[in-house]
Amino acid sequence: MFADAAVFLVLGTVETHAAGRADRSWTAKPQALLALLLLKPNTVVNRDWLVDQMWGDAPPATAVSTLRTYAYRLRQRLRADERITLRSKGGGYLLEIPPDAVDAARFEALVAVGRAAVAAGDHAGGAAALREGLRMWRGPAFEGVDVPAVRARAQALDDLRLEAFEQCVRAELEAGQGIGEVSELEAEIAGQPLRESLWHTLMLALYRAGRQGEALEAYRRLHRVLDDELGIRPSAQVEELHRQILAGRSSEPGAAEVRERWTVPRQLPAATTHFTGRTSELAELDTLLADGGPAVAALSGTGGIGKSTLAFAWAHRAADHFPDGQLYCDLRGFDPAAAPVDPGEAIRGLLESLGTASESIPIGLDAQAALYRSRLAGKRVLLVLDNARDAAQVRPLLPGSATCRVLVTSRDRLSGLVVDGARALPLAELSADDARAFLRDRLRADRTEAEPEAVQHIIDACAGLPLALAVTAARAALNPRFPLAELAAALREDAHRLDALADPDPAVDLRTVLHGSYRALDGPTARLFRLLSAHPGPAFTPVSAAAAAAIPLPQAERLLTALTRLNLLAEAAPRQYAFHDLVRVYAAELAADERPDAARRVLDHYLQTAYAAARLVNPLRDPIAVEPPVPGIPVADLPDADAAMAWFTAEHPALLAAVELAAAQRLDVQCWQLAWCLHDYLHRRGRRHDQAAVWRTALDATRRLGDRAAQTRALRQLAQAHVHLKEFDTARTHLDEALALADDLGNDRAHTHQVYGALASVQGRHAESIEHNRRAIDHYRATGHRAGEAGALNSIAWVQSQAGDHQAALGSGAAALSIMDEIGHRAGQAATLDSLGLAHHRLGEHGRAVERYEQAVALYRELDARAGEAATLTRLGDVQRARGETAAARDAFKRAADLLDELGHDASRVRALLRDAG
């Protein structure tokens, strides 16, 4: 009847579908404004009336300006549809829309068409029009909008829907269209138990289905309700139908014909009244409705992720697309207290739901499946298979007819079904915004807005798991006087988090839900699941997993695949696996006695691999004495420096966490040695805060050990990090302590003087900086430390340029570069070329400066030293701009800014240079 979809949906929650894009993310006041404008489309709606409706007798002083803001936002959200305009006019607002843009108007038109057809004797046509209108309803009209004028319109629409429903059912009965209406009538009666016309229609439907006893029982139920509530008897019309049923006669068509018809199942469990988010997943499921679309959708995810909730919500929305019924079966695949349902048992139950007598069901799964597929042939039926164990359990239950659709939920990824052509729909955690909307919907906006920090803590602790959010929200709703901050505090510590999410109902108790997945694991897989809870950082690899469990790498890979298949782990990136945070907490509870040994093995793996990687990244650095690996602990295979940098990049979150874990376990040698291994990588990537954090932890470890050399190293490296962070007083304090400890520790004094020199340089104390570096050179030469000597010479060259002594800088830089070239110190070469570039730049020798800078940039890029590359590119852009090479300068500035963005550093100064370059 209508050429295109409605733009405004009010038969349920208020939504817009401008330009075909659904928008359901409305807050209360903007939604109320839209609803009020939709009451009077194409008419100027007075501003004062809007304020009165939205705020009542005591509007805030800012009401008009706030209304203007809401109108502006509404206009922005609707601008994608050129047929819709919202503008200010004559002291109010005018919403101009096509006549049929609102679903309520379409519904009223269809009701009028249906009534006219019935009046003309076309019961089938009238029923079809009425049914089409009823399909538009998604809930109570204007659901959630609480303003007086809208309430009145909503009540009128709700009343009309009920009248249309009764007329539709009666027209379908007159047309002999079966008894699928019985369950619908029962549902309506539950909400309107005193509406006699519904009971009359129910009695008639049951009688026509040959269910005379049930029709009489319906009469008795009505009699009791009216007597108890109002003290009256049923109406004369109901009494007359009762007499006819008792007499076994009626002017209505007989029941025999109807008994032979298809039994329409309506088995969907109730959908939640608080469904939030999952917009993209709902759109993905809508593809099932298209002709030629996928016949099966496989919803998978960890326990508590909301698979069943999403399935039920979508199934109810789509139910009208399946006029031959909706079947539901709980397959109990991961039920912690029961075995999975046998496919044969499931098919027998489904056949009985379709009206097949139990004595007519053949013996044997193949014969039962064949009959089941025959019964569904050509029917438009939706089948929801909930909590499936695996693809093998599901396959016999799949209809053969292309007109049916199947929605499967499982903790298993159901890869076999996906191979067969099912649409895979893995569910992730709710986003922070959706989690916040979830809590706001469950607890009311005023309560969540009053404690935003507590809400954020709850969101973080529940880690986007809908079940955890639902349990917490229920606890808050049951205790309305409890501050949300108290609930958030109970969730804060891992040791007690699952206690805070416990519930006597096993269906919603998170431990019980997760245990359903755990009990499906075999012994080795369950052991790895437990031990991985001791792994530091957010993710782990097959190699580090093998170390945790002390098992061969191929076995670890197989077990990780099994855990991923059951959604107890997620493969966040190729060969990078991660727990959901609450699943990790559950695994840690199971592994309490096993975790310390697993942690030691993982730390040994990381120390051994990180040390090998650090030596590849900077082979000229003074080595440290690392204990050989424990037998059986795998070490990652890193053939060269590029592979080492790639490994550091992939593993650096786990390595940072490993430093903290080693400290917590009081494995203090491993702690400071891991910090040492990370140093060059963090320096090249400009991760100054990480440098400070790991060396601060390492310093505490060295103090516990009483190791003077390690303590001196930690103090010096920590000071260097503070220099980069411009925390100069802290840096000097650490350096003073380091120098006091380094009196008789050889090159430690030289290294410490070099950092002193860096501190003095950035503070503009050039002479002091040069003096410290010369002292460092003396120590380095005494011990034959060529790399240290070259580094100190380069530092002097840099400071000399800063002080204006550019010719001297060229001499120092040339001496440094000669040594760097001799020993093959590529990182030192890059830094020295940068210093030489600066000296040439300051001397006005722009061509030589560009040459040196470009050489430095090339080396930094080879080394993947992004912080150094960004700094040199900025200086290269400066000299190119001075030469009038605007395009080249812009390119250098842009590359520098992009690198700084990647590193998370402040790029504002470079962006300003880029803008100034034209």
XYZ file of N, CA and C in Angstrom, residues 750 753-755 770 772-778 786-798 812-813 816:
84
model
N 80.682 7.074 33.846
C 80.641 7.718 32.538
C 79.195 7.863 32.051
N 77.466 10.627 34.039
C 77.858 11.967 33.594
C 77.168 12.327 32.275
N 76.994 11.343 31.415
C 76.363 11.625 30.124
C 74.908 12.073 30.327
N 74.208 11.423 31.245
C 72.827 11.840 31.514
C 72.804 13.196 32.195
N 78.693 20.330 28.514
C 79.920 19.910 27.813
C 80.914 19.323 28.807
N 80.328 17.728 31.679
C 79.915 16.366 32.067
C 80.229 15.364 30.952
N 79.970 15.753 29.709
C 80.247 14.831 28.606
C 81.745 14.586 28.436
N 82.578 15.604 28.712
C 84.028 15.399 28.616
C 84.518 14.449 29.725
N 83.915 14.567 30.894
C 84.262 13.617 31.954
C 83.871 12.199 31.533
N 82.683 12.100 30.902
C 82.254 10.785 30.427
C 83.256 10.231 29.414
N 83.732 11.106 28.511
C 84.693 10.668 27.493
C 85.968 10.153 28.142
N 86.429 10.855 29.180
C 87.645 10.402 29.864
C 87.467 8.979 30.403
N 84.255 2.450 23.058
C 84.182 3.298 21.872
C 82.770 3.845 21.641
N 81.767 3.020 21.834
C 80.392 3.489 21.600
C 80.033 4.611 22.562
N 80.447 4.448 23.837
C 80.180 5.503 24.811
C 80.897 6.783 24.459
N 82.164 6.663 24.049
C 82.943 7.845 23.663
C 82.261 8.580 22.509
N 81.840 7.820 21.490
C 81.197 8.449 20.330
C 79.894 9.121 20.733
N 79.134 8.471 21.613
C 77.879 9.068 22.054
C 78.086 10.365 22.785
N 79.106 10.413 23.637
C 79.392 11.644 24.381
C 79.890 12.737 23.444
N 80.716 12.382 22.437
C 81.153 13.370 21.448
C 79.964 13.954 20.697
N 79.022 13.124 20.358
C 77.836 13.633 19.656
C 77.024 14.559 20.558
N 76.930 14.201 21.845
C 76.220 15.087 22.776
C 76.893 16.446 22.835
N 78.220 16.454 22.835
C 78.946 17.729 22.844
C 78.649 18.508 21.562
N 78.628 17.812 20.411
C 78.335 18.495 19.149
C 76.969 19.157 19.199
N 76.006 18.462 19.721
C 74.642 19.024 19.813
C 74.629 20.277 20.697
N 83.287 18.183 16.502
C 82.896 17.132 17.449
C 82.032 16.084 16.763
N 81.091 16.561 15.934
C 80.205 15.631 15.239
C 80.966 14.744 14.274
N 82.697 12.090 16.255
C 81.719 11.087 16.700
C 81.315 10.174 15.554
